[in-house]
CSV table of C-alpha atoms in Angstrom, one decimal:
chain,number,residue,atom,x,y,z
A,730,UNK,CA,39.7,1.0,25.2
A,731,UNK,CA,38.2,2.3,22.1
A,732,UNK,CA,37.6,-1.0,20.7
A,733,UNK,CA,36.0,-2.2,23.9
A,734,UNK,CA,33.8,0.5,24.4
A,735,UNK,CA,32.5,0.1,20.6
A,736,UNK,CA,31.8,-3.8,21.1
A,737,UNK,CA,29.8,-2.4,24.4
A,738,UNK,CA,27.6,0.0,22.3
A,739,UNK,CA,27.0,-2.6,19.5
A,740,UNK,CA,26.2,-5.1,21.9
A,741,UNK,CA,24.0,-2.7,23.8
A,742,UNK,CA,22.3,-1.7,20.2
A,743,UNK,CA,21.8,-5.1,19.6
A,744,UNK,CA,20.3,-6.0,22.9
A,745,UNK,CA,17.7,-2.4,22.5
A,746,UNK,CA,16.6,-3.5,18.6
A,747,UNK,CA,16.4,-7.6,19.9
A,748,UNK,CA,13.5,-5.6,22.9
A,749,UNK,CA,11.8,-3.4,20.3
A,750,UNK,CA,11.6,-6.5,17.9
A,751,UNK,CA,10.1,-8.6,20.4
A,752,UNK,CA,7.5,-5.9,21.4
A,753,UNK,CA,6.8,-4.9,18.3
A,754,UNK,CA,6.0,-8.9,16.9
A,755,UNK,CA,4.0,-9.5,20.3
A,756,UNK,CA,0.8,-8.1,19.2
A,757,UNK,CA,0.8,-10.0,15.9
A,758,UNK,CA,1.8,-13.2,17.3
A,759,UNK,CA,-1.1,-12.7,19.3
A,760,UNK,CA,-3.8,-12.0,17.0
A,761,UNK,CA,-2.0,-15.3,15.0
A,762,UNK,CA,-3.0,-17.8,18.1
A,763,UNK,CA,-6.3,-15.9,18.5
A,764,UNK,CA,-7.7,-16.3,15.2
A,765,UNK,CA,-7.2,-20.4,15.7
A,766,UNK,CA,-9.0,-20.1,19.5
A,767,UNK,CA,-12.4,-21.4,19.5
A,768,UNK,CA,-14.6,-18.3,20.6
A,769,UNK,CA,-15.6,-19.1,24.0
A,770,UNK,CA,-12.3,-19.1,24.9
A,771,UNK,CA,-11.5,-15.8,22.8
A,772,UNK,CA,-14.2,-13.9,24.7
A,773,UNK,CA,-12.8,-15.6,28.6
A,774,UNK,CA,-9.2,-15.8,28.3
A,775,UNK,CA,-6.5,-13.7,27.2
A,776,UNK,CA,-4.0,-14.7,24.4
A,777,UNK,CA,-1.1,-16.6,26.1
A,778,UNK,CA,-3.3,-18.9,28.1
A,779,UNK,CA,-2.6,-21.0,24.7
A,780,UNK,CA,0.7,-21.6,25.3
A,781,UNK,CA,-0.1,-23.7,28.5
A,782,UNK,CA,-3.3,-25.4,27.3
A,783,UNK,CA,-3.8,-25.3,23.0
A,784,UNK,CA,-7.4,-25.8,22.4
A,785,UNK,CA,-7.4,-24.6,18.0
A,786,UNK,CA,-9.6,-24.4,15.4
A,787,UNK,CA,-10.2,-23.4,11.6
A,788,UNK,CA,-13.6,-22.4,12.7
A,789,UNK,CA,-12.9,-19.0,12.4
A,790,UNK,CA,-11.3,-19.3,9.2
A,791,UNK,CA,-14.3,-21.1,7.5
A,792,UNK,CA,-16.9,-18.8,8.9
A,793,UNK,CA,-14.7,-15.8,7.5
A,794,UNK,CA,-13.8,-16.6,4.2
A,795,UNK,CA,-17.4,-18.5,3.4
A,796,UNK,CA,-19.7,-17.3,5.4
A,797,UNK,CA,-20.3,-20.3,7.3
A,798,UNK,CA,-22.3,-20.4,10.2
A,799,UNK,CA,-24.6,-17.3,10.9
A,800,UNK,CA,-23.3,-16.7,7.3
A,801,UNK,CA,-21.7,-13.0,8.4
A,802,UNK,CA,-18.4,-13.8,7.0
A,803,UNK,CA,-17.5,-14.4,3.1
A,804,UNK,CA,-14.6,-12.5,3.0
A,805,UNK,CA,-13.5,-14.4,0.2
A,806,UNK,CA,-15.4,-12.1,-2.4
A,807,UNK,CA,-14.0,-9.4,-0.5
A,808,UNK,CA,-10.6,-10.6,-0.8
A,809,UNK,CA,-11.1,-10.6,-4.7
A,810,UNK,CA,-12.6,-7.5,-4.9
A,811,UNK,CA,-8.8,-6.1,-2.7
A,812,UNK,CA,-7.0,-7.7,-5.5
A,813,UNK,CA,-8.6,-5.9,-8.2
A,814,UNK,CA,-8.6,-2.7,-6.5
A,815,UNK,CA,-5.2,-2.6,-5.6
A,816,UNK,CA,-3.5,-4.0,-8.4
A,817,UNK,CA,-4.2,-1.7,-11.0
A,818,UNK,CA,-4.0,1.1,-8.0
A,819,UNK,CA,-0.6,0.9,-7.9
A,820,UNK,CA,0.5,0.2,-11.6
A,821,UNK,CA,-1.6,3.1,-13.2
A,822,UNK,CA,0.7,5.6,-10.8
A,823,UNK,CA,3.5,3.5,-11.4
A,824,UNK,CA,3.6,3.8,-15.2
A,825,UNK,CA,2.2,7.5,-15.0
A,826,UNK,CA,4.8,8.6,-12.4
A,827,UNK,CA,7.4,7.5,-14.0
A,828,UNK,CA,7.0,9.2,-17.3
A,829,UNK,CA,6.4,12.2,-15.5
A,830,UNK,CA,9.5,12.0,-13.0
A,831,UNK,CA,11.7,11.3,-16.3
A,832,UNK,CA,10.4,14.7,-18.1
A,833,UNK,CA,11.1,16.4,-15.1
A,834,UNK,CA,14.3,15.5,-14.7
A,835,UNK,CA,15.7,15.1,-18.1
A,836,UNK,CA,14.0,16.9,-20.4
A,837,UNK,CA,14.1,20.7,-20.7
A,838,UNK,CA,11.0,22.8,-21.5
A,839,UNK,CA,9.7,26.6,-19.9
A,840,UNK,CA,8.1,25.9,-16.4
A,841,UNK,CA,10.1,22.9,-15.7
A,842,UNK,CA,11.1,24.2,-12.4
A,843,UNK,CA,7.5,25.8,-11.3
A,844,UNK,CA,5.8,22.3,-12.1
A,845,UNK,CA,7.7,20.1,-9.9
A,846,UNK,CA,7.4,22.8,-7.2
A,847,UNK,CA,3.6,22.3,-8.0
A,848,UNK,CA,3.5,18.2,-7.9
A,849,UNK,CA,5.7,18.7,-4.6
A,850,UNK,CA,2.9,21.2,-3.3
A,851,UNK,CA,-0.3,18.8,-4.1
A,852,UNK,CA,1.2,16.3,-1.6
A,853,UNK,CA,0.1,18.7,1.6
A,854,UNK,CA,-3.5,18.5,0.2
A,855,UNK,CA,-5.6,16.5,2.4
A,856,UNK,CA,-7.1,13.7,0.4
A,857,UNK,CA,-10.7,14.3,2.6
A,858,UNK,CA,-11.2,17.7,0.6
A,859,UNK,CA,-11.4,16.2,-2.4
A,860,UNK,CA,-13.7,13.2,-1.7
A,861,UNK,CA,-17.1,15.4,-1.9
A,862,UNK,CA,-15.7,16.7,-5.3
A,863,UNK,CA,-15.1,13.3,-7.0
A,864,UNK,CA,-18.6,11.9,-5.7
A,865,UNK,CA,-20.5,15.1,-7.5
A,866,UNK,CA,-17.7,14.3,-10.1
A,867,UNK,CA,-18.8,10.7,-10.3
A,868,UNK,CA,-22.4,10.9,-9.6
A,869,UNK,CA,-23.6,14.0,-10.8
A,870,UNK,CA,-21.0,15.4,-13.7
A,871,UNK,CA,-19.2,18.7,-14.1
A,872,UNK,CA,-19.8,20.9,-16.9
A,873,UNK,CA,-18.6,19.1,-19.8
A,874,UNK,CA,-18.0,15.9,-17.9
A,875,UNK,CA,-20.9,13.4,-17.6
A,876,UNK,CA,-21.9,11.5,-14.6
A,877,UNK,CA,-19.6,8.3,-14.4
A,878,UNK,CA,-22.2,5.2,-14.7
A,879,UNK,CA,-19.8,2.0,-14.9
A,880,UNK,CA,-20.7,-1.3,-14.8
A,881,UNK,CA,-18.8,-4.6,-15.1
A,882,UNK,CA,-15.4,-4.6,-14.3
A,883,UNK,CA,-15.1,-0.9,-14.8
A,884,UNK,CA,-17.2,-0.4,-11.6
A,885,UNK,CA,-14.0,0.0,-9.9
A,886,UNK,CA,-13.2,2.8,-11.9
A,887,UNK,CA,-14.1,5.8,-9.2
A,888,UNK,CA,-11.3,3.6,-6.8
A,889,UNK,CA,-8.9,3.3,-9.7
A,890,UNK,CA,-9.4,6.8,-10.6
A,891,UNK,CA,-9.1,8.0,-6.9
A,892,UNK,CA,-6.5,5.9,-5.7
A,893,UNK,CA,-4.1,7.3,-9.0
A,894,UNK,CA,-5.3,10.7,-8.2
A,895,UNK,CA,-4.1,11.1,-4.9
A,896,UNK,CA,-0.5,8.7,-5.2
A,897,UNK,CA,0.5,10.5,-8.1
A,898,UNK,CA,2.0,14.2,-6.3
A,899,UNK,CA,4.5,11.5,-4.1
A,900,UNK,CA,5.3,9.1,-6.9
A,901,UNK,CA,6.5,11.6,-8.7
A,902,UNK,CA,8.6,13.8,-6.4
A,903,UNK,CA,10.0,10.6,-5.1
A,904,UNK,CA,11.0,8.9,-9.2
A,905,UNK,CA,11.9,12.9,-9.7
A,906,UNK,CA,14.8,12.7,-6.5
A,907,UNK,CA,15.8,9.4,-7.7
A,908,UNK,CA,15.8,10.0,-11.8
A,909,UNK,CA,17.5,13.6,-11.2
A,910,UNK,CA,20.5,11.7,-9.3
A,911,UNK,CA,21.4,9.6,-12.2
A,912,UNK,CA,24.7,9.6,-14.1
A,913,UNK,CA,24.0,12.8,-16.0
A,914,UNK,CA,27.5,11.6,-18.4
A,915,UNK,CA,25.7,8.1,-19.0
A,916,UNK,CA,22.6,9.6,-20.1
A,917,UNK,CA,24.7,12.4,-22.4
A,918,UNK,CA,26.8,9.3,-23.7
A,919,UNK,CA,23.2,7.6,-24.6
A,920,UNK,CA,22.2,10.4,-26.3
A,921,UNK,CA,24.9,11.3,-28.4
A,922,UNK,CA,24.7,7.6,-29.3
A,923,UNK,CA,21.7,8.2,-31.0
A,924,UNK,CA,19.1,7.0,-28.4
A,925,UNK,CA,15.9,8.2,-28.2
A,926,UNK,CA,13.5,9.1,-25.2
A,927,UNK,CA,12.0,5.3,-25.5
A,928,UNK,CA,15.4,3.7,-25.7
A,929,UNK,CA,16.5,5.8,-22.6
A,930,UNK,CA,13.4,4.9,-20.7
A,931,UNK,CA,13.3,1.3,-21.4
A,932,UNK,CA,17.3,0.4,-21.4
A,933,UNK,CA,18.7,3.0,-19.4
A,934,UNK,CA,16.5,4.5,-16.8
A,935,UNK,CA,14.4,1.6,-16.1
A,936,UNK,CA,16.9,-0.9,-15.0
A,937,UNK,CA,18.6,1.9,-12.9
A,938,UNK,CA,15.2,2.7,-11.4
A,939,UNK,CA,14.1,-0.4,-10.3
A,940,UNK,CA,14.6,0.0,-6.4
A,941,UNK,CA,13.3,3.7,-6.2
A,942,UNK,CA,9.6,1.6,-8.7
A,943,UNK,CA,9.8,-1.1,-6.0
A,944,UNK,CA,9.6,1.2,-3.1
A,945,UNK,CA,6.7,3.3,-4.3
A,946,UNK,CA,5.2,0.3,-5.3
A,947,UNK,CA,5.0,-1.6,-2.1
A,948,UNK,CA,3.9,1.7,-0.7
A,949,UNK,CA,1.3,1.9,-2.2
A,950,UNK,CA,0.2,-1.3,-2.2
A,951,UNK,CA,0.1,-1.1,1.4
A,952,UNK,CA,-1.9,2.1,1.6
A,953,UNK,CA,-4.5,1.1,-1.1
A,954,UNK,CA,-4.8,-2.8,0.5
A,955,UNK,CA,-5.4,-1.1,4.0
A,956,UNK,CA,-7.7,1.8,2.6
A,957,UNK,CA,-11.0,2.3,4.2
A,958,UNK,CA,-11.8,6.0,4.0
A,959,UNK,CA,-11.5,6.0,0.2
A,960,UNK,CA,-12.8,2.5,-0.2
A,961,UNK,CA,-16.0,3.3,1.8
A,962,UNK,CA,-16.8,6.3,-0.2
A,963,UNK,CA,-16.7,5.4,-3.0
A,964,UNK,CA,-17.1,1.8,-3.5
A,965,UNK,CA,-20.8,1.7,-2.4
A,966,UNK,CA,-20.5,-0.3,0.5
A,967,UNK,CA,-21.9,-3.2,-1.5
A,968,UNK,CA,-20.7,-6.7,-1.8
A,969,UNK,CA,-19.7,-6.3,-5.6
A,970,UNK,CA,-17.3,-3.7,-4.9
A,971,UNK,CA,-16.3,-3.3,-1.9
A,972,UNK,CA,-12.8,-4.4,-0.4
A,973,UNK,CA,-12.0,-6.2,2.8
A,974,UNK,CA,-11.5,-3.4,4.8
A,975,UNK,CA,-15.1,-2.3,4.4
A,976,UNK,CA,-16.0,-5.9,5.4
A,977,UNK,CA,-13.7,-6.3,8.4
A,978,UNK,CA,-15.5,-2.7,9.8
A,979,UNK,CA,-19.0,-4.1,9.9
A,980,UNK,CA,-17.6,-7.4,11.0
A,981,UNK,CA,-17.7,-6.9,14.5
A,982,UNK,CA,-21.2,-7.9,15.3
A,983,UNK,CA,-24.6,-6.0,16.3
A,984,UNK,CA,-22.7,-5.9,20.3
A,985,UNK,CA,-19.6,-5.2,18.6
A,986,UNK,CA,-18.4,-8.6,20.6
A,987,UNK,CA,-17.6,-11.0,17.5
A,988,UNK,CA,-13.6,-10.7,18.3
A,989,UNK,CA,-13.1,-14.7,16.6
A,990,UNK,CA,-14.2,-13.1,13.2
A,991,UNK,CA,-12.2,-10.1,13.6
A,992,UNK,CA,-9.5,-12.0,14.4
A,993,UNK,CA,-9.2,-14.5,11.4
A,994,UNK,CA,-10.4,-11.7,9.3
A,995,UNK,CA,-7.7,-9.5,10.7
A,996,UNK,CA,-5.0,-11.9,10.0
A,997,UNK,CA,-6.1,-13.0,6.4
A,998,UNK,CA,-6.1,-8.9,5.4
A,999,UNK,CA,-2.6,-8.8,7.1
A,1000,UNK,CA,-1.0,-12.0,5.1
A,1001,UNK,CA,-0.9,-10.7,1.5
A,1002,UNK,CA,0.8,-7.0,2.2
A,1003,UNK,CA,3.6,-9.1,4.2
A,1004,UNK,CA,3.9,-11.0,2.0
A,1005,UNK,CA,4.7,-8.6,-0.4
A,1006,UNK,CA,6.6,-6.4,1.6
A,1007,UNK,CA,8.9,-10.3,2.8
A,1008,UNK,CA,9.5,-10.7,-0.5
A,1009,UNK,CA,10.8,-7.5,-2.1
A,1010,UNK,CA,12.3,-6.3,0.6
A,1011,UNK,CA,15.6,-6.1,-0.3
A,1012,UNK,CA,14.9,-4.1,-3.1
A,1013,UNK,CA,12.8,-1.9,-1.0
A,1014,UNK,CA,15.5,-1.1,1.6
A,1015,UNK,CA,17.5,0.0,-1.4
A,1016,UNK,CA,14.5,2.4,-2.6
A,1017,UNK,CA,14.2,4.4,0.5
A,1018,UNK,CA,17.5,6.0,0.0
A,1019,UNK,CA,16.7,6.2,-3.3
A,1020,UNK,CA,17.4,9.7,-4.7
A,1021,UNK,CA,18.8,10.8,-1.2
A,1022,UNK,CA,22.7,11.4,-2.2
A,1023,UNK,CA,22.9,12.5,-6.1
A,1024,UNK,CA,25.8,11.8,-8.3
């Protein structure tokens, strides 16, 4: 009876998860079919009228990525201006966090315990309160600090610096969990060995820590890529600097009625974060128990 009733449940599991799958893909799939739909038949017909009678087009595509058309798209230079943002977005917390999470975990100095109870305490700071601070800190100066005028490729600085600021109270209290749970006898042996802080880091730690780097990293790669609040403040709003997510939100049209661009547009900022997320996956289901059950 036992067995039966625990083939019933799995199936029944199975059955719940296919459901929430299905409904949880269905808006997706839909904003896939609608971004090939000519626009007449976007603004008159739902979705799933596709199925029956396909009528597509790259239309939308080609107005959105280069501004073809009425010429309101180019999300192209948009799309660039993601990739620089994000990238070094997630590597500077990365490499920062990960320093930090090792001192804190395996080196011993006075405070130890008081700072990561700090870093754990930044995290409920809303990132809003400090937005007015960093544009006086960026336009105006403080002090000491002179107003920040970049130009060229460091014009994304203020994101870079922003974006680093506010990942770097959860990157470390989630490498700290992770780099605390380690073997403390292989770290002793490594030691005693004769290995040095940079040895441990690079041949040790590193290696071990790969799923707890992935997870932070895909992260936040998601939250920087899909970032409009930060983006929007401090980027300008102008075409040099600003990402797509500033570009999808005054893509809708004077009416607020241009659903075809925000479609396409919608799909192509969608694409690149899965795939990022489809192909480190694995390694990412791995980090989020990271740090979870020590020893």
């Amino acid at each position: 009876m036992n067995g039966v009733r625990e083939r019933l449940a799995s199936r029944g599991l199975t059955s719940v998860a296919v459901v929430i799958a299905v409904l949880w893909t269905t808006p997706t799939l839909g904003l896939l079919l609608s971004s090939f739909r000519p626009e007449t038949e976007i603004k008159t017909t739902g979705w799933w009228t596709v199925l029956g009678a396909p009528h597509l087009t790259l239309d939308n595509y080609r107005e959105v990525l280069s501004g073809g058309g009425n010429g309101s798209g180019r999300l192209a230079e948009h799309f660039v201006n993601s990739v620089v943002i994000t990238l070094p977005s997630v590597l500077f917390p990365l490499v920062l966090a990960f320093l930090a999470a090792y001192a804190l975990a395996w080196i011993d100095f006075r405070g130890r315990d008081a700072l990561v109870v700090g870093v754990f305490a930044l995290q409920i700071v809303p990132l809003q309160m400090a937005l007015v601070p960093l544009l006086k800190l960026f336009s105006q100066g403080w002090l000491f600090l002179p107003a920040w005028q970049l130009t060229g490729p460091a014009r994304f600085g203020h994101l870079w610096f922003a974006h680093t600021a506010f990942a770097l109270p959860f990157a470390v209290f989630l490498l700290h969990n992770f780099l605390a749970g380690l073997p403390r006898d292989l770290i002793e042996a490594a030691r005693v060995d004769g290995a040095s802080h940079a040895t441990l880091l690079l041949r040790i730690v590193l290696p071990l820590a790969r799923p707890a780097l992935v997870t932070f990293a895909v992260i936040q790669f998601l939250w920087v890529w899909n970032d409009l609040l930060v983006a929007l403040t401090l980027s300008g709003g102008t075409a040099e600097t600003a990402p797509m997510t500033v570009r999808l939100a005054t893509m809708t049209g004077t009416y607020g009625n241009e659903w075809q661009r925000l479609t396409a547009g919608a799909f192509v900022a969608a694409s690149v974060p899965l795939l990022v997320f489809l192909s480190l996956r694995k390694h990412f289901a791995r980090g989020l128990l990271a740090g979870s059950v020590k020893g």
